[in-house]
Short mmCIF file of C-alpha atoms in Angstrom, two decimals:
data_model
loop_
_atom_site.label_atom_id
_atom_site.label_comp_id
_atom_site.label_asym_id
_atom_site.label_seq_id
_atom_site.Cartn_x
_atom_site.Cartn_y
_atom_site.Cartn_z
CA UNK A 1 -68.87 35.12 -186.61
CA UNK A 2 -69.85 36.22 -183.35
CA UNK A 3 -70.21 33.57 -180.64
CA UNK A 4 -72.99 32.97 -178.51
CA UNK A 5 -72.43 34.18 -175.14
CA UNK A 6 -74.14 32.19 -172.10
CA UNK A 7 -76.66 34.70 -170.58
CA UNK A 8 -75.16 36.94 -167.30
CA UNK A 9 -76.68 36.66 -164.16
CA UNK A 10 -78.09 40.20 -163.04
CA UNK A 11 -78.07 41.44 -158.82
CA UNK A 12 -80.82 43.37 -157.84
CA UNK A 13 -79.80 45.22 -154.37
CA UNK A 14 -83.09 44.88 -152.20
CA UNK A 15 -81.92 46.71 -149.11
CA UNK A 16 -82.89 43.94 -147.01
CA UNK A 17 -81.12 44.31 -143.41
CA UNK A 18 -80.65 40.43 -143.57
CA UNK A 19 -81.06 37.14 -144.83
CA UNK A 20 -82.87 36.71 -147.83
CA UNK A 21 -85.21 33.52 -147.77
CA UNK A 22 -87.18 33.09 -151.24
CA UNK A 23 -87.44 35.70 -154.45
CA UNK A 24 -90.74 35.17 -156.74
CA UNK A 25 -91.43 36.45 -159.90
CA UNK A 26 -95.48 37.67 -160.61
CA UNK A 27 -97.33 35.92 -163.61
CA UNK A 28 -95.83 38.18 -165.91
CA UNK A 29 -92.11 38.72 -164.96
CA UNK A 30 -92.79 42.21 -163.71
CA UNK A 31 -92.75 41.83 -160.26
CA UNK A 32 -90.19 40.61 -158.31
CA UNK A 33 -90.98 39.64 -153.94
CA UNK A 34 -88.62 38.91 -151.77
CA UNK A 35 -88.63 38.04 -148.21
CA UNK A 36 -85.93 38.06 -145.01
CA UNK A 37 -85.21 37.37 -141.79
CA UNK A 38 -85.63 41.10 -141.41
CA UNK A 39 -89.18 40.65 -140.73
CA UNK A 40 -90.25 42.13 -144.17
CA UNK A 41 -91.41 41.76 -147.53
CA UNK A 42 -90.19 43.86 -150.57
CA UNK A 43 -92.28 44.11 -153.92
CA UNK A 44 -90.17 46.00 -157.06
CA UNK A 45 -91.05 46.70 -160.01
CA UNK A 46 -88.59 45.01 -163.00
CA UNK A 47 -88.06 46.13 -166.45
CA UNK A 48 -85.45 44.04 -168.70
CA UNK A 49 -84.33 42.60 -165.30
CA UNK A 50 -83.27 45.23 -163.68
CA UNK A 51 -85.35 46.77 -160.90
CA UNK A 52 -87.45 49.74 -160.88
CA UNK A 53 -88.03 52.62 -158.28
CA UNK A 54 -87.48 52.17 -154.80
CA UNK A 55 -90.03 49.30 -154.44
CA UNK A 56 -92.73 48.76 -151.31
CA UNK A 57 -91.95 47.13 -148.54
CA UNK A 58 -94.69 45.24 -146.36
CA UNK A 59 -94.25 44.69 -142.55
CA UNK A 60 -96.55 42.74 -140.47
CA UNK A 61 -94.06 39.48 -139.30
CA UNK A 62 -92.63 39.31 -136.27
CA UNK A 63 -89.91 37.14 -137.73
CA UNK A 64 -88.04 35.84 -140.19
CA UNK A 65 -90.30 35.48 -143.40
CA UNK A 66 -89.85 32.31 -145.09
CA UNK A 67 -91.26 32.04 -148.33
CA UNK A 68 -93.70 34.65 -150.72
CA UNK A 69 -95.63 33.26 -153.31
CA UNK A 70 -98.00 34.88 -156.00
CA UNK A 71 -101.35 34.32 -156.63
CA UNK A 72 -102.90 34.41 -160.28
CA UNK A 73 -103.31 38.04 -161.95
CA UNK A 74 -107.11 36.89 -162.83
CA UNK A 75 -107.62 37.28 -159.04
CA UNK A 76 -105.51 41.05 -158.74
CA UNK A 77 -102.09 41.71 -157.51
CA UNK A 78 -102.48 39.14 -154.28
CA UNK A 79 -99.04 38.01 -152.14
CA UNK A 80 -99.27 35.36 -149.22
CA UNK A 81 -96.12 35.14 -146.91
CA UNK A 82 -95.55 32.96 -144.07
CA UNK A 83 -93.01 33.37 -141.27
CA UNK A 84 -91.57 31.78 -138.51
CA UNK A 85 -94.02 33.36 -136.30
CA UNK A 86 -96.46 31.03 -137.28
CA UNK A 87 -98.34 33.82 -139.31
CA UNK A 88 -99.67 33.37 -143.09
CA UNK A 89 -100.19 36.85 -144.32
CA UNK A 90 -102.20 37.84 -147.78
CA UNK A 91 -101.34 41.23 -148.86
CA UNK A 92 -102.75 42.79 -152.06
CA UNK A 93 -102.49 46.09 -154.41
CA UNK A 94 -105.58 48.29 -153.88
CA UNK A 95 -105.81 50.31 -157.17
CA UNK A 96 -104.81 54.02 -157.21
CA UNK A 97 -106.69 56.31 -155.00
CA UNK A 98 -109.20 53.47 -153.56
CA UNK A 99 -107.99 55.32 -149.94
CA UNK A 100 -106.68 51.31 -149.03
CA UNK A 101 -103.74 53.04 -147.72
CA UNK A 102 -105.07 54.83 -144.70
CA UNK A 103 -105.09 51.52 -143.17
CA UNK A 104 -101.93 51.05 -140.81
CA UNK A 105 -101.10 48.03 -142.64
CA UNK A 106 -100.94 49.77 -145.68
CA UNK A 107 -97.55 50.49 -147.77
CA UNK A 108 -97.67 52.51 -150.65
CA UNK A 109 -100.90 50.57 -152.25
CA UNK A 110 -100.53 47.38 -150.36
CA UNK A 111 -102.88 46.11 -147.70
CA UNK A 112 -102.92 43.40 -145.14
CA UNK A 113 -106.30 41.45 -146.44
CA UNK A 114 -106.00 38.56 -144.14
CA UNK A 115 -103.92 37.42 -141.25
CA UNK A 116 -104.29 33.78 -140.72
CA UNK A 117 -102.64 32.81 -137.12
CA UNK A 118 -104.14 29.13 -136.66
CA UNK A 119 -100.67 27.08 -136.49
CA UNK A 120 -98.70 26.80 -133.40
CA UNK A 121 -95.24 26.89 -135.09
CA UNK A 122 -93.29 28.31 -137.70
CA UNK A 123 -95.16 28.03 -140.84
CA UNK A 124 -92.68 26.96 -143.52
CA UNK A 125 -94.28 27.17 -146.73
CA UNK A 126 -97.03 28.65 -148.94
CA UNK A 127 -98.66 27.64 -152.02
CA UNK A 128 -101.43 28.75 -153.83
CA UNK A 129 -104.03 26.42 -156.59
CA UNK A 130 -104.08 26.72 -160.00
CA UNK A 131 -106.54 29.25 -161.10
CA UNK A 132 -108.87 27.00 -162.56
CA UNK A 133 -109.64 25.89 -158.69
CA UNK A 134 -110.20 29.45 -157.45
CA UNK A 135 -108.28 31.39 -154.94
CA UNK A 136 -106.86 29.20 -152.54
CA UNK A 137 -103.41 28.40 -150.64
CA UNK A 138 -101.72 25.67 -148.56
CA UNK A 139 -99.51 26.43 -145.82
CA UNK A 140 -96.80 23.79 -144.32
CA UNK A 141 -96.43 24.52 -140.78
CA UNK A 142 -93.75 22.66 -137.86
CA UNK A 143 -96.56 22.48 -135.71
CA UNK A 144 -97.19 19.38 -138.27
CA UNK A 145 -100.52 20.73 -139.54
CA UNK A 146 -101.63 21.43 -143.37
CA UNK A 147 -104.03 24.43 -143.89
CA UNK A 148 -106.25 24.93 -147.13
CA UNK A 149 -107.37 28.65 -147.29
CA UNK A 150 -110.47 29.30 -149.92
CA UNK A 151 -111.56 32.27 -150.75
CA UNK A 152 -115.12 32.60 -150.84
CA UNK A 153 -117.64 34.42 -152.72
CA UNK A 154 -119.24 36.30 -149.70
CA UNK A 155 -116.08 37.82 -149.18
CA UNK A 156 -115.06 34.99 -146.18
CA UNK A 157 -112.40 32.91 -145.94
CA UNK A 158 -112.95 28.84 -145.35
CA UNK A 159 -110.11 26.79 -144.01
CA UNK A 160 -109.18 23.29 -143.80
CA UNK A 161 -107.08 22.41 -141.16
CA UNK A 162 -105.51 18.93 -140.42
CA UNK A 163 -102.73 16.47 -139.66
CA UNK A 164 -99.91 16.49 -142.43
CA UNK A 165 -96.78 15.21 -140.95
CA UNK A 166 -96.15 14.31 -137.43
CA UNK A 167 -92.70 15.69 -136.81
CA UNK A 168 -93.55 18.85 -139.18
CA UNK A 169 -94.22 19.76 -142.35
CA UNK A 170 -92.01 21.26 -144.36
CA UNK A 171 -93.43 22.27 -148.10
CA UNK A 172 -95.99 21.92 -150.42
CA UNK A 173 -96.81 22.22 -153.79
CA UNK A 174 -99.65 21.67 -156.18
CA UNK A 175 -100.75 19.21 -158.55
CA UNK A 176 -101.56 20.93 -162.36
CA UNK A 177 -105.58 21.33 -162.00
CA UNK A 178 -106.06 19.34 -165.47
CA UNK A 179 -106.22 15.46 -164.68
CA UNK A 180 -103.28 13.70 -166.38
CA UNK A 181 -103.81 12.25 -169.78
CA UNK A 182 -107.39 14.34 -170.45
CA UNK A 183 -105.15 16.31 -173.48
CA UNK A 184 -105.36 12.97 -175.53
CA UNK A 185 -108.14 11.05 -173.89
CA UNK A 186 -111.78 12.70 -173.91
CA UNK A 187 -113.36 13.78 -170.63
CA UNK A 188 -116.97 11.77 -170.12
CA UNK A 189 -117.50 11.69 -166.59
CA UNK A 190 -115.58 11.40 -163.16
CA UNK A 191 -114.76 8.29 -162.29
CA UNK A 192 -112.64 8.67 -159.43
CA UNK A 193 -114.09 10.05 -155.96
CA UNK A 194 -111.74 13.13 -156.21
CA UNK A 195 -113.40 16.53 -156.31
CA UNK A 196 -113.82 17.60 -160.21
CA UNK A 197 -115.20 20.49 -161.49
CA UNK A 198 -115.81 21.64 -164.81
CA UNK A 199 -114.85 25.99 -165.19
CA UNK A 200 -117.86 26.12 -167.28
CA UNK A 201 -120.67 23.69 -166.64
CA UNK A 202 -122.95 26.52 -166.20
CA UNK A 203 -122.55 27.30 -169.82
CA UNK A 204 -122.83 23.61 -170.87
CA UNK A 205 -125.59 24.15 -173.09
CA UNK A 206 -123.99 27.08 -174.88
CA UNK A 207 -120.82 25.42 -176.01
CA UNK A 208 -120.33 21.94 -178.21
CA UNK A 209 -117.15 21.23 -176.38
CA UNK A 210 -117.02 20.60 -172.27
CA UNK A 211 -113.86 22.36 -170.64
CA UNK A 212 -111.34 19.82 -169.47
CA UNK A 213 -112.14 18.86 -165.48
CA UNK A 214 -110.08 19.96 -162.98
CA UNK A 215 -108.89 17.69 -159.62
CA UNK A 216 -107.71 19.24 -155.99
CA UNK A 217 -104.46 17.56 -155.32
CA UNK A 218 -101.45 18.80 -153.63
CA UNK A 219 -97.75 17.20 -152.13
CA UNK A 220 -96.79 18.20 -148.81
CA UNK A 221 -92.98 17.14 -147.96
CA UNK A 222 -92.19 16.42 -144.15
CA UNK A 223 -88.94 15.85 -141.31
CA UNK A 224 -90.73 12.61 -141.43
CA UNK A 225 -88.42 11.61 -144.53
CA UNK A 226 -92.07 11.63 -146.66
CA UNK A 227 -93.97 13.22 -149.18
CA UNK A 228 -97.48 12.65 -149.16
CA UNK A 229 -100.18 13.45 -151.64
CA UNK A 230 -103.61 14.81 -150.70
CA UNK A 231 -106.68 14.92 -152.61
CA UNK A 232 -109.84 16.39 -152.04
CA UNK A 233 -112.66 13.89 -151.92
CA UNK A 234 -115.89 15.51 -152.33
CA UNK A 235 -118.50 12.79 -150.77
CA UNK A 236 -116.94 14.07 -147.14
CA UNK A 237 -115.40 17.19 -148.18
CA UNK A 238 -112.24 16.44 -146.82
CA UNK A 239 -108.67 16.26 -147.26
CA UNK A 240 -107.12 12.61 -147.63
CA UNK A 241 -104.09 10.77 -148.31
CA UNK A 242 -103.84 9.32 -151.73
CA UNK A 243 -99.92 7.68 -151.67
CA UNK A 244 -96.74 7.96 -149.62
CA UNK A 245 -93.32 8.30 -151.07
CA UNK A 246 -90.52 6.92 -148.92
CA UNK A 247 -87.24 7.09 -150.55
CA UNK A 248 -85.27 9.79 -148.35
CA UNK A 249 -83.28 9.07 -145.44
CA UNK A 250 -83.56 12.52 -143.56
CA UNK A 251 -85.85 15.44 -144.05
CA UNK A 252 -87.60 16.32 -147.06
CA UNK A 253 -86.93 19.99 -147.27
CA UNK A 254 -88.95 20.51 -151.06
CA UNK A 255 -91.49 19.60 -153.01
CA UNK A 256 -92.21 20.34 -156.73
CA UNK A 257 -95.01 19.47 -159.07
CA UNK A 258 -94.14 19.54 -162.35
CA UNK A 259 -96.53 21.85 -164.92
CA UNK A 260 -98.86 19.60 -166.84
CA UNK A 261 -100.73 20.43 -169.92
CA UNK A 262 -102.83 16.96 -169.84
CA UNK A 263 -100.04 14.64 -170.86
CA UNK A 264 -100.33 11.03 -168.66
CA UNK A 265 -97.36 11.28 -166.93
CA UNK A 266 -96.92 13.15 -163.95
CA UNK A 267 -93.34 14.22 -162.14
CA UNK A 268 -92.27 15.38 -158.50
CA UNK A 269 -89.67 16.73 -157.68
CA UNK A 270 -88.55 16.26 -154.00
CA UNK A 271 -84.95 17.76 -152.21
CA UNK A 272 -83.69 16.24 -148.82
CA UNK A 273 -81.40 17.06 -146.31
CA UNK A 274 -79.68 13.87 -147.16
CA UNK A 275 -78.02 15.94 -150.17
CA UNK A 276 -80.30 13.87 -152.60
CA UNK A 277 -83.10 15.13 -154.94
CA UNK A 278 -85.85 12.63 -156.28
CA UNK A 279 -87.54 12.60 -159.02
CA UNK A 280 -91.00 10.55 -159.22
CA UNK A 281 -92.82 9.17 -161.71
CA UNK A 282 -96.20 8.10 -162.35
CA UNK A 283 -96.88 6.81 -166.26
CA UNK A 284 -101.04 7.67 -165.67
CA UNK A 285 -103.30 7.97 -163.61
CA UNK A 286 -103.74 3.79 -163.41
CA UNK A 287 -100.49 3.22 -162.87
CA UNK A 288 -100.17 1.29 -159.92
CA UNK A 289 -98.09 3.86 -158.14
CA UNK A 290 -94.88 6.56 -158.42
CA UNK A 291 -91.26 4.76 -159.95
CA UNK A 292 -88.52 7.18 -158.11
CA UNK A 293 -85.14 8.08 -160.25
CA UNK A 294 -82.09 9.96 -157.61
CA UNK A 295 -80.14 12.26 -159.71
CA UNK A 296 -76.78 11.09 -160.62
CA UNK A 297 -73.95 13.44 -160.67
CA UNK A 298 -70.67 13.40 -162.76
CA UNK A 299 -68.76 10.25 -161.69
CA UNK A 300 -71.92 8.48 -161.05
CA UNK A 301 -72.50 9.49 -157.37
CA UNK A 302 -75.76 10.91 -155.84
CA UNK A 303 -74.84 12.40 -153.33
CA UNK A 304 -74.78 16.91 -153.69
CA UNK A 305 -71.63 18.28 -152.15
CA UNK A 306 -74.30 19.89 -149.89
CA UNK A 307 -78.32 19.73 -148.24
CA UNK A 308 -80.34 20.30 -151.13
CA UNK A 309 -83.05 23.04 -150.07
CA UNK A 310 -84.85 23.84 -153.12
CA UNK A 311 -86.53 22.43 -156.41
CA UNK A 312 -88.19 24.25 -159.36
CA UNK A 313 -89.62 23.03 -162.77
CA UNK A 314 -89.62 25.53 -165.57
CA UNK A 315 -92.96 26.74 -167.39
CA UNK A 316 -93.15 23.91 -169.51
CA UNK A 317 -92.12 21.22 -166.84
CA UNK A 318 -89.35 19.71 -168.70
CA UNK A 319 -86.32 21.32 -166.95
CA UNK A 320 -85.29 21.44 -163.14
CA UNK A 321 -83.58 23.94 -161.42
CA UNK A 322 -82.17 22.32 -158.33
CA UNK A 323 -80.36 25.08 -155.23
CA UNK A 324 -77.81 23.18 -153.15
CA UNK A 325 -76.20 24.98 -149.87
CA UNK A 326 -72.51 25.43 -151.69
CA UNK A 327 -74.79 28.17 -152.89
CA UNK A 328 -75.01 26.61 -156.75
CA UNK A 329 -77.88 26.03 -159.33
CA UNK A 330 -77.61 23.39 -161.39
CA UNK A 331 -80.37 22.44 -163.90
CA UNK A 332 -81.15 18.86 -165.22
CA UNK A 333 -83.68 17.60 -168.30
CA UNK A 334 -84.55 14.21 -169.16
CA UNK A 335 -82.70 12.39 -171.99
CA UNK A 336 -84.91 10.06 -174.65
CA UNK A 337 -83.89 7.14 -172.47
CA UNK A 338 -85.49 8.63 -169.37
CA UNK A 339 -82.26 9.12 -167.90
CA UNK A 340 -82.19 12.98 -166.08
CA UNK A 341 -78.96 15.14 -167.22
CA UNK A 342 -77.28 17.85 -165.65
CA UNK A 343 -77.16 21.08 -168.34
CA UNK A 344 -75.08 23.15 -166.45
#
C-alpha cells in the first residue's frame, strides 16, 4: 500500500525585478496578485497551481507595493494595493472589448478606478468588508491614520478618515459581518449601538425568515504595541474604539480575524516584532472582554527564532498559518483543551 505523500509546494516565477511583498489568491483560487518593491502589481491566471499565460502587470506606484488584496467576485474582478508612497490604488477588469484599455492606466483589461492619496506616509495595509457590508476597504497608514473607503451607489466614493494609532498603524483586518452567536441564538432586534443592517429588509414582507444582521467592525494593529477594535456606531456615523489589547512588547506587525459562521466565540490573531504571536479570545459578545493565549513552541518557549510578520486563518477559521522571518510557515489548531498546537 501506497503511502500518503505530504503535498509539494509549487514556485510560480513572476518576473518581478525585486522583492516580493504579499501574494493573494481571488475568491475562487484562479487568480493569483502579487506585489514588489518593483513598483508593480502582477495578476496570473492559475490552473491546478501552476500559472497561466504571461499574466498583466499594473503600474501606477511610485514605490514599493506593500500588500494586494481582493475584493468579492459579486462586486467584479476589483484589486486595491497600497504602497509606500502613501497611495491606495483600486484597479479592476473591464470586460472584453468595453475600450477600458485606451486609458493610460490600462494593462491588458485592467484599469486604475480610483487613486486614493489622502495619507501622508507609507500606507501599510489594505483590507476590504465582507460582502454583506458592500464594497468597502480599510487602509493602515504610518502617518497613524485609518481610512474607510465606501463605495457608493452614485458611482462616488465616501471616506472616513481618522486617528488609529499614534506612532503608526500597521494592519488591519475585518471582523466576520454576522454578529457572533446569531447561528444558534435568533436575531429580534439590535441591541447594541453598532451599525446593523439586515441584506434584505426591503424584502421583509416577502420572506418568513429575516436574514441574519450584519455589524461594521474591524482590528487595526499599531508600533504602539496595540490592537484596537473599531466599530461603526450609527447614531454619529462614526468610527469608535470598542477595546484595546495590550499584550505585546514591541510592534504589532499583523492582525487576523478569524472567519465566523455565527458561532459565540470570536478569535484574533495578532504577530509582533517581539517574535510572539497572540491569539485572543472572546467567549460572546457579553463577555466582559478578550482572554489572550501566546503560542508555545516545542520545549515550552514563546519566543519564534525570528519577528513574526504575518498571520492567516484558513476558510473555516480553525487553523493558523503563522510566516516568521527564518522564512518558515508553521501552522497551529486548537486542541479540545483549548490549548493551540503546532501541525507542522
Amino acid at each position: 500500500m501506497a503511502s500518503a505523500s505530504a503535498p509539494q509546494s509549487m514556485p510560480i516565477e513572476t518576473a518581478h525585478e525585486d522583492m516580493i511583498h504579499d501574494a493573494q489568491l481571488d475568491y475562487y483560487g484562479k487568480r493569483l496578485a502579487t506585489c514588489s518593491s518593483d513598483r508593480s502589481v502582477k495578476v496570473f491566471d492559475v490552473v491546478d497551481g501552476e500559472k497561466q499565460g504571461a499574466g498583466y502587470t499594473l503600474k501606477g506606484h511610485s514605490g514599493p507595493v506593500w500588500q494586494v488584496a481582493w475584493a468579492h467576485p459579486k462586486y467584479g474582478h476589483i484589486l486595491a494595493s497600497c504602497s509606500y508612497d502613501g497611495k491606495v490604488l483600486i484597479w479592476k477588469e473591464q470586460p472584453q472589448g468595453s475600450g477600458a484599455n485606451t486609458s493610460h492606466d490600462a494593462a491588458g483589461n485592467w484599469s486604475k478606478i480610483k487613486e486614493y492619496t489622502a495619507h501622508t506616509a507609507s500606507v501599510n495595509s489594505v483590507s476590504w468588508a465582507p460582502h454583506e457590508l458592500g464594497p468597502m476597504v480599510a487602509c493602515a497608514s504610518s502617518d497613524g491614520k485609518i481610512s474607510v473607503l465606501t463605495f457608493q451607489n452614485d458611482g462616488q466614493w465616501n471616506v472616513d478618515f481618522f486617528n488609529g494609532h499614534a506612532v503608526g498603524c500597521t494592519a488591519v483586518s475585518w471582523a466576520p459581518a454576522v454578529l457572533p452567536g446569531s447561528l444558534i441564538v435568533p436575531f429580534t432586534s439590535p441591541t447594541n449601538t453598532a451599525t446593523t443592517t439586515n441584506p434584505q429588509s426591503t424584502n421583509a414582507n416577502t420572506s418568513t425568515q429575516a436574514a441574519q444582521p450584519t455589524v461594521k467592525r474591524f482590528a487595526s494593529a499599531g508600533c504602539d504595541n496595540k490592537v484596537k477594535i473599531w466599530v461603526h456606531r450609527a447614531q454619529t456615523n462614526t468610527w469608535q474604539v470598542e477595546d484595546t489589547l495590550e499584550g505585546h512588547t514591541d510592534w504589532v506587525r499583523d492582525v487576523a480575524w478569524a472567519p465566523n459562521i455565527g458561532l459565540p466565540r470570536s478569535y484574533i490573531a495578532t504577530a509582533s516584532q517581539d517574535k510572539t504571536v497572540c491569539i485572543w479570545t472572546k467567549d460572546s459578545p457579553k463577555a466582559s472582554g478578550w482572554e489572550k493565549q501566546t503560542l508555545a513552541l516545542e520545549g515550552g518557549g514563546s519566543k519564534f527564532p525570528d519577528v513574526v510578520w504575518r498571520v492567516s486563518w484558513s476558510t473555516a477559521g480553525n487553523i493558523l498559518a503563522v510566516s516568521c522571518g527564518d522564512g518558515k510557515v508553521t501552522l497551529w489548531k486548537e486542541n479540545l483543551k483549548g490549548v493551540w498546537e503546532c501541525m507542522g
